XYZ file of C-alpha atoms in Angstrom:
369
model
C 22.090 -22.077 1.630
C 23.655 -18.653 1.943
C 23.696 -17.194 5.347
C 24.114 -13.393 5.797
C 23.966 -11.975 9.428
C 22.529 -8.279 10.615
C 25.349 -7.295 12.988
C 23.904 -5.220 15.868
C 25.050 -5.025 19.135
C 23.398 -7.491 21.425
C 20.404 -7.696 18.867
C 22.034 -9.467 15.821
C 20.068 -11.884 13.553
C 20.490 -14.420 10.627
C 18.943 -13.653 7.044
C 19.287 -17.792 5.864
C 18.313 -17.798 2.055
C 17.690 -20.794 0.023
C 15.384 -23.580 -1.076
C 13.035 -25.523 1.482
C 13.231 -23.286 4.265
C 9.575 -23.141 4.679
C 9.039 -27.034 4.905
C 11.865 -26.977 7.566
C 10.571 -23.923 9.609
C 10.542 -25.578 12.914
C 13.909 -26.674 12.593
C 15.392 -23.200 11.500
C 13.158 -21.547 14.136
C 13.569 -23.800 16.730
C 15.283 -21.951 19.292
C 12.760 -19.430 18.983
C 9.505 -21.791 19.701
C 9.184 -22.209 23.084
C 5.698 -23.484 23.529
C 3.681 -25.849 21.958
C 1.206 -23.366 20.473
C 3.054 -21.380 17.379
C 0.985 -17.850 16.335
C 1.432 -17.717 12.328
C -0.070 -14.382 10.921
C -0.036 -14.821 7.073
C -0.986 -13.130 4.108
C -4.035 -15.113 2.749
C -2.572 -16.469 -0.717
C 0.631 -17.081 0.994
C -0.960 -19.258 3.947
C -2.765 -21.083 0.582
C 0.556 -22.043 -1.366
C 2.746 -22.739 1.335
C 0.786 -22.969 4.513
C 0.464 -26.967 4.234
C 4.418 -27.112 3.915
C 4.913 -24.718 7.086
C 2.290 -26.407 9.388
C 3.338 -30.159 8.467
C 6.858 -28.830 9.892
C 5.480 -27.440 13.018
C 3.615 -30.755 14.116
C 6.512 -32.838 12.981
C 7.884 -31.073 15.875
C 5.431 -31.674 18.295
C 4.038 -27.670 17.541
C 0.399 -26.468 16.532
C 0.541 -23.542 14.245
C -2.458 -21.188 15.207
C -3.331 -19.080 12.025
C -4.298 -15.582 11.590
C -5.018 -14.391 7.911
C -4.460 -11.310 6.211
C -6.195 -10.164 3.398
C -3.890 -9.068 0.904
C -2.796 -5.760 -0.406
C -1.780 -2.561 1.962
C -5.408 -2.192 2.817
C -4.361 -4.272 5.664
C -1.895 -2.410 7.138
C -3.862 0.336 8.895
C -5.560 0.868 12.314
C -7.906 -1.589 12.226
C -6.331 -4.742 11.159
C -3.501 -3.642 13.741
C -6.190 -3.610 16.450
C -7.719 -6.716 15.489
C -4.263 -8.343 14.925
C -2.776 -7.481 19.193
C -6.593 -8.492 19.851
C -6.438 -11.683 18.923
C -2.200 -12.220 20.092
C -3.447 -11.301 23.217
C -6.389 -14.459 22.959
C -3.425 -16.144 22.299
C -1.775 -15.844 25.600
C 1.462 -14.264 23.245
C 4.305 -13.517 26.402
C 7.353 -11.035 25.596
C 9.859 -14.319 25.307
C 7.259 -15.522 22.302
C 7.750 -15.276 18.765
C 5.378 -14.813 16.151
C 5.662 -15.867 12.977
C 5.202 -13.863 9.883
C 4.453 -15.626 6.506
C 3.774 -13.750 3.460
C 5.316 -10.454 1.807
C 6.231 -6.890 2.821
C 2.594 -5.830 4.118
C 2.096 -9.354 6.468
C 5.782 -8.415 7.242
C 5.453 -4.431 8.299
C 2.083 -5.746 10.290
C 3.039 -8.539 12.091
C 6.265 -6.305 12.838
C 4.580 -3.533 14.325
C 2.174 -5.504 16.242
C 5.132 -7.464 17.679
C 6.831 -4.081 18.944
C 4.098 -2.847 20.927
C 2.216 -5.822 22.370
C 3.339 -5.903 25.741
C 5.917 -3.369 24.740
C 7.697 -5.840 22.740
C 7.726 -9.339 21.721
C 9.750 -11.681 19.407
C 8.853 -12.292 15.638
C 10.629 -14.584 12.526
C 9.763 -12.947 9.206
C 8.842 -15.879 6.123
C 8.822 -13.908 3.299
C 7.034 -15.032 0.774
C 7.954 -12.460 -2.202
C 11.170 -11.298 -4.052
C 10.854 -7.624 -2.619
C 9.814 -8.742 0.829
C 13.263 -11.185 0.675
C 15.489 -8.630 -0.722
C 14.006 -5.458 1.303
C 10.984 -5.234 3.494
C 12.113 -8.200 6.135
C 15.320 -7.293 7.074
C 16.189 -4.338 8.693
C 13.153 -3.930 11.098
C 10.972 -1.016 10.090
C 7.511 -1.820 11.006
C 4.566 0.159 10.236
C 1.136 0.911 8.960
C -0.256 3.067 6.607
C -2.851 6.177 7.167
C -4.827 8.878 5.598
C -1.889 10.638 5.478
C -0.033 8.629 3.492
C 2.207 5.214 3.565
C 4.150 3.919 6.831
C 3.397 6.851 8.865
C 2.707 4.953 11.942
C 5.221 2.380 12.934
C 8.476 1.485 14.750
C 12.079 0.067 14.410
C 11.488 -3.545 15.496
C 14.338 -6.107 14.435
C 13.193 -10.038 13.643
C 15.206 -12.938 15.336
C 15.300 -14.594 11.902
C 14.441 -14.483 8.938
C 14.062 -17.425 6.188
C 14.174 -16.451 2.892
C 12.591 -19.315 0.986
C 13.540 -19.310 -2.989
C 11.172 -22.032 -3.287
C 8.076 -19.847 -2.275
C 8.878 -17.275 -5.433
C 7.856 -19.923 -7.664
C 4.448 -19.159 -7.087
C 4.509 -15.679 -7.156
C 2.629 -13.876 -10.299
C 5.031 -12.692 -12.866
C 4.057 -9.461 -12.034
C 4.973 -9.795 -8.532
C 8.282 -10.838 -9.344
C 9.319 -8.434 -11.482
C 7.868 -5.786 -8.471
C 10.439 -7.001 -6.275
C 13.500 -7.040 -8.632
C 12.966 -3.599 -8.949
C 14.697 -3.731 -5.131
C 17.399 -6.400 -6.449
C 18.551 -3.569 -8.889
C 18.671 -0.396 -6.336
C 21.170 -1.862 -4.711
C 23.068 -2.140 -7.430
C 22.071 1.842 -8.393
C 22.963 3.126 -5.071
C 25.994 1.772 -3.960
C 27.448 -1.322 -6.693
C 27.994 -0.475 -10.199
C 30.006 -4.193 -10.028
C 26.103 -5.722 -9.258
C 24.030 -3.548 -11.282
C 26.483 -4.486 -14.322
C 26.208 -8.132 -13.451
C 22.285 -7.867 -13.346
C 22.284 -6.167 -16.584
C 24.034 -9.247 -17.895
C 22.051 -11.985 -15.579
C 18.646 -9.928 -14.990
C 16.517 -12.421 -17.210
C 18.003 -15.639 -15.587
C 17.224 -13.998 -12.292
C 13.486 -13.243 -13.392
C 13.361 -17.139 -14.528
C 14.270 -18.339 -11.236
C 17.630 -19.819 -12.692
C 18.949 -20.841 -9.087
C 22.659 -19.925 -9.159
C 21.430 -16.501 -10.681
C 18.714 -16.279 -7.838
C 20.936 -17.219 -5.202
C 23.730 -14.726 -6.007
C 20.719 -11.682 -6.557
C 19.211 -12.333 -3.224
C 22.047 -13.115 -1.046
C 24.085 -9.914 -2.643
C 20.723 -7.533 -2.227
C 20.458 -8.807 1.795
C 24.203 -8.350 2.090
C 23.901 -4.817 1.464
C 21.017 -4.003 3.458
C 22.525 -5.824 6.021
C 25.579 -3.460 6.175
C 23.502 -0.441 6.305
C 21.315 -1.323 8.471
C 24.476 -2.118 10.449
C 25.663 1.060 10.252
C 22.550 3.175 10.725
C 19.801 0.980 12.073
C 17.435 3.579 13.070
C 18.274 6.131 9.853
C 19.668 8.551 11.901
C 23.490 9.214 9.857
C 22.344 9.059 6.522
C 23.469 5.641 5.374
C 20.518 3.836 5.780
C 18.412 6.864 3.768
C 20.296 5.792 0.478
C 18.049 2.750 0.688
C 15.173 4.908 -0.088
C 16.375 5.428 -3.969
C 13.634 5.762 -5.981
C 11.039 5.625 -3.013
C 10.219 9.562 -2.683
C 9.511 9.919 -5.925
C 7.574 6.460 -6.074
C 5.541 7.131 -3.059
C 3.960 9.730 -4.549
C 2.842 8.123 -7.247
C 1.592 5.675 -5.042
C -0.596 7.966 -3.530
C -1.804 9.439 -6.526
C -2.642 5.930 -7.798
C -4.600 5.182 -4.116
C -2.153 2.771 -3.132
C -3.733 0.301 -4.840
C -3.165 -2.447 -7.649
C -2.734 0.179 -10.412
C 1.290 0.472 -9.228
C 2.561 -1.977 -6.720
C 5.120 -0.634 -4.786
C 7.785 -2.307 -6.778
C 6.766 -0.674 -9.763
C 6.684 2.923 -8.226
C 10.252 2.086 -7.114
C 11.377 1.373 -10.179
C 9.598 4.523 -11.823
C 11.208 6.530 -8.915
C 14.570 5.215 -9.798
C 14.233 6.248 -13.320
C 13.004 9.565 -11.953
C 15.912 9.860 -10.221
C 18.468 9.231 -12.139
C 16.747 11.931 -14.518
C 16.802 14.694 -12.429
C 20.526 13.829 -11.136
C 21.190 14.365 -14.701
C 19.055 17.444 -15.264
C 21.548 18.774 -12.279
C 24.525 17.793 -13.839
C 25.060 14.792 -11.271
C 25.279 11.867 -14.167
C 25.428 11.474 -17.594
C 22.666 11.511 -19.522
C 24.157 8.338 -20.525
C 23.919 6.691 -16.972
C 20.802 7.740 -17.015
C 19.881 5.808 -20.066
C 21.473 2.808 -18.423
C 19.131 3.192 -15.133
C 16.152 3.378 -17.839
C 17.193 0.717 -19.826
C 17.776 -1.774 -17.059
C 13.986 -0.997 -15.974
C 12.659 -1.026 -18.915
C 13.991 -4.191 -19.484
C 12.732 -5.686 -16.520
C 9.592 -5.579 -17.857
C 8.700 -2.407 -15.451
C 7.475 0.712 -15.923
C 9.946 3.462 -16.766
C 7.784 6.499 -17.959
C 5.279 8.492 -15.731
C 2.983 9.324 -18.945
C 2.389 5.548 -19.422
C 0.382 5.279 -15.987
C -2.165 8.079 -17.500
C -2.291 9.975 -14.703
C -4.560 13.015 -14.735
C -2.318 15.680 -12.625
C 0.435 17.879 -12.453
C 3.951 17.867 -11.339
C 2.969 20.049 -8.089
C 0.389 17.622 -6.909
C 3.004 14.680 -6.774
C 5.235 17.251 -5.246
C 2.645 17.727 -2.503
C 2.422 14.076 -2.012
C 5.844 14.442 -0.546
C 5.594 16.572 1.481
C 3.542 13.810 3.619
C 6.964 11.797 3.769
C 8.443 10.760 6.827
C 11.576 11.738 6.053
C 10.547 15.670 6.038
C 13.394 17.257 7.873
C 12.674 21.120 9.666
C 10.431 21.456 6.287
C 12.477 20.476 3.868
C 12.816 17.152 2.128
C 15.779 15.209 1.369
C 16.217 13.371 -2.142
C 18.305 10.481 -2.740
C 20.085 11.240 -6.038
C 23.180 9.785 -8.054
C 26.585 11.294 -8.592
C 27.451 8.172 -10.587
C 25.514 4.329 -10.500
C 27.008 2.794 -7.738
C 27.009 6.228 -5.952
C 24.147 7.570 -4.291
C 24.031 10.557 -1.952
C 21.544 12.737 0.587
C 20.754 15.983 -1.357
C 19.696 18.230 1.122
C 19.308 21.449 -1.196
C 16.040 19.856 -3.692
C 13.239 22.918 -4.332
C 10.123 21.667 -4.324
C 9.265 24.126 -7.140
C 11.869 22.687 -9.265
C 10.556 19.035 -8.632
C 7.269 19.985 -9.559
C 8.945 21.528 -12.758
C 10.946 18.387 -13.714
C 8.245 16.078 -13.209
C 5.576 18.023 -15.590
C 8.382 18.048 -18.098
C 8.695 13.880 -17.501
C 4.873 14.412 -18.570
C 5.294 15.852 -21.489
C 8.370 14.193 -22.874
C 9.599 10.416 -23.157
């Protein structure tokens, strides 16, 4: 098992990743159970595949896992599920020095999270994660949030788990597609900040997507490691750092949105689409090569995921995904920072993007490819 800790001050955690976690989860979370009754939220398919293995661990231990299911897919993370959610952690008699635990993938994760930060202005949580992307990205690092009309993870706050168990086992169940969704993650790290990785991935990538374990082992464990220092260094996104994480993302949320955040492009996907997309218009500025850019491509494309914008037949132009960012978050005194590439290995915070000229670029990507 490799263990990777989130160093913040007085708030520092374990990411523990490995096989059997889940069928051991009251003995890896047992200093954070402190009553007999144990609140599990969990993503519906997840509770079916792997629920048996958590629970028999709980009452091993003298626990009784109370479940709350999720249905799957982001539809869940929005007002209503969040009210229903506190509702029923309230039934529960949940106190501040409880923790709840979260089993499934990114949206049980960003849920459960957010709940946990404002029910009685703050509890405990332990994050389970269930899928490749929610292991590599979504449960460490403590952004919590849900989605609205407005667009993705509007509403939300910076709540850090105590632990989190990253369970190799549990990604032998996940759907092919699923997988290759959250190795789209596995290789932005190695785009943004380690050209050492992404080479190595471009070498071991299959063996990673078959589950080979040394292969699996050394992808997940490097991908938390460098979240971990980020997050380390800018927890609440406030330096810069922790913005380079969002490669790919503004881009790929707005393809999101233009696909209705649904099954069309899972989030992976429009990660690894943004990515490309990236890459692209750092070369278009002179940033990279047109070369490196290739490599970006090829590495996606190669992953089985999608790397051109006119293969999702969208019917719109490049200034209606450009107006889909201008929903993000991250919109700064009305502009909107882009994470681009001066190299792989080497992203930066390009504060000078016209929208005009995104819209521009991205009817071109339209047209050509």
């Amino acid at each position: 098992m490799a263990v990777i800790p989130v160093a913040l001050a007085g708030r520092s955690y374990e990411v523990r990743v490995g096989g059997g976690l889940l069928a051991n989860a009251a003995g890896e979370a047992a200093a954070f159970l402190r009553k007999t009754r144990v609140p599990i939220v969990a993503d519906a398919n997840a509770r079916a595949k792997w629920g048996d293995a958590v629970e028999s661990s709980l009452v091993a231990a003298g626990k009784e896992a109370r479940w709350y299911d999720v249905e799957p897919g982001e539809g869940s993370k929005s007002w209503e599920s969040l009210a229903r959610l506190t509702d029923w952690l309230l039934a529960e008699g949940v106190e501040r020095g409880d923790h709840v635990l979260a089993l499934g993938g990114g949206v049980v994760g960003d849920l459960t999270g957010f709940a946990c930060a404002i029910l009685k202005r703050g509890c405990g949580f332990v994050q389970l994660p269930t899928t490749l992307l929610a292991q590599v990205d979504s449960s460490v690092g403590g952004k919590t949030a849900i989605n609205t009309a407005a667009g993705k993870n509007l509403i939300g706050a910076f709540h850090q788990p105590s632990l989190v168990l990253a369970d190799l086992d549990a990604l032998s169940t996940l759907p092919a597609r699923e997988l290759r969704a959250g190795y789209a993650e596995v290789l932005k790290y190695g785009v943004l900040g380690d050209a050492e990785f992404f080479g190595w991935l471009a070498e071991n990538g299959a063996d990673v997507l078959a589950l080979e374990n040394e292969a699996l082992t050394h992808a997940v464990a490097t991908s938390v490691a460098a979240k971990a220092r980020i997050v380390a260094e800018d927890e609440r996104e406030t330096s810069g750092a922790r913005a380079l994480l969002n490669l790919g993302h503004t881009f790929g949320h707005a393809l999101e949105a233009e696909t209705g955040f649904s099954d069309k492009l899972l989030h992976g996907e429009a990660v690894a689409l943004g990515m490309v997309l990236a890459a692209r218009y750092s070369a278009r500025r002179g940033e990279i090569s047109s070369a490196d850019a290739q490599r970006v491509t090829r590495a996606i494309d190669a992953a089985g995921l999608p790397a051109e914008i006119a293969a999702l037949g969208l019917n719109c132009s490049g200034k209606v995904l450009a107006d889909h960012m201008l929903h993000d978050k991250k919109m700064d005194a009305g502009t909107l920072p882009f994470i681009l590439l001066r190299g792989i290995g080497e992203a930066y915070l390009a504060r000078d993007v016209a929208m005009d000229d995104i819209a521009d670029f991205l009817d071109e990507q339209f047209q050509s490819h």
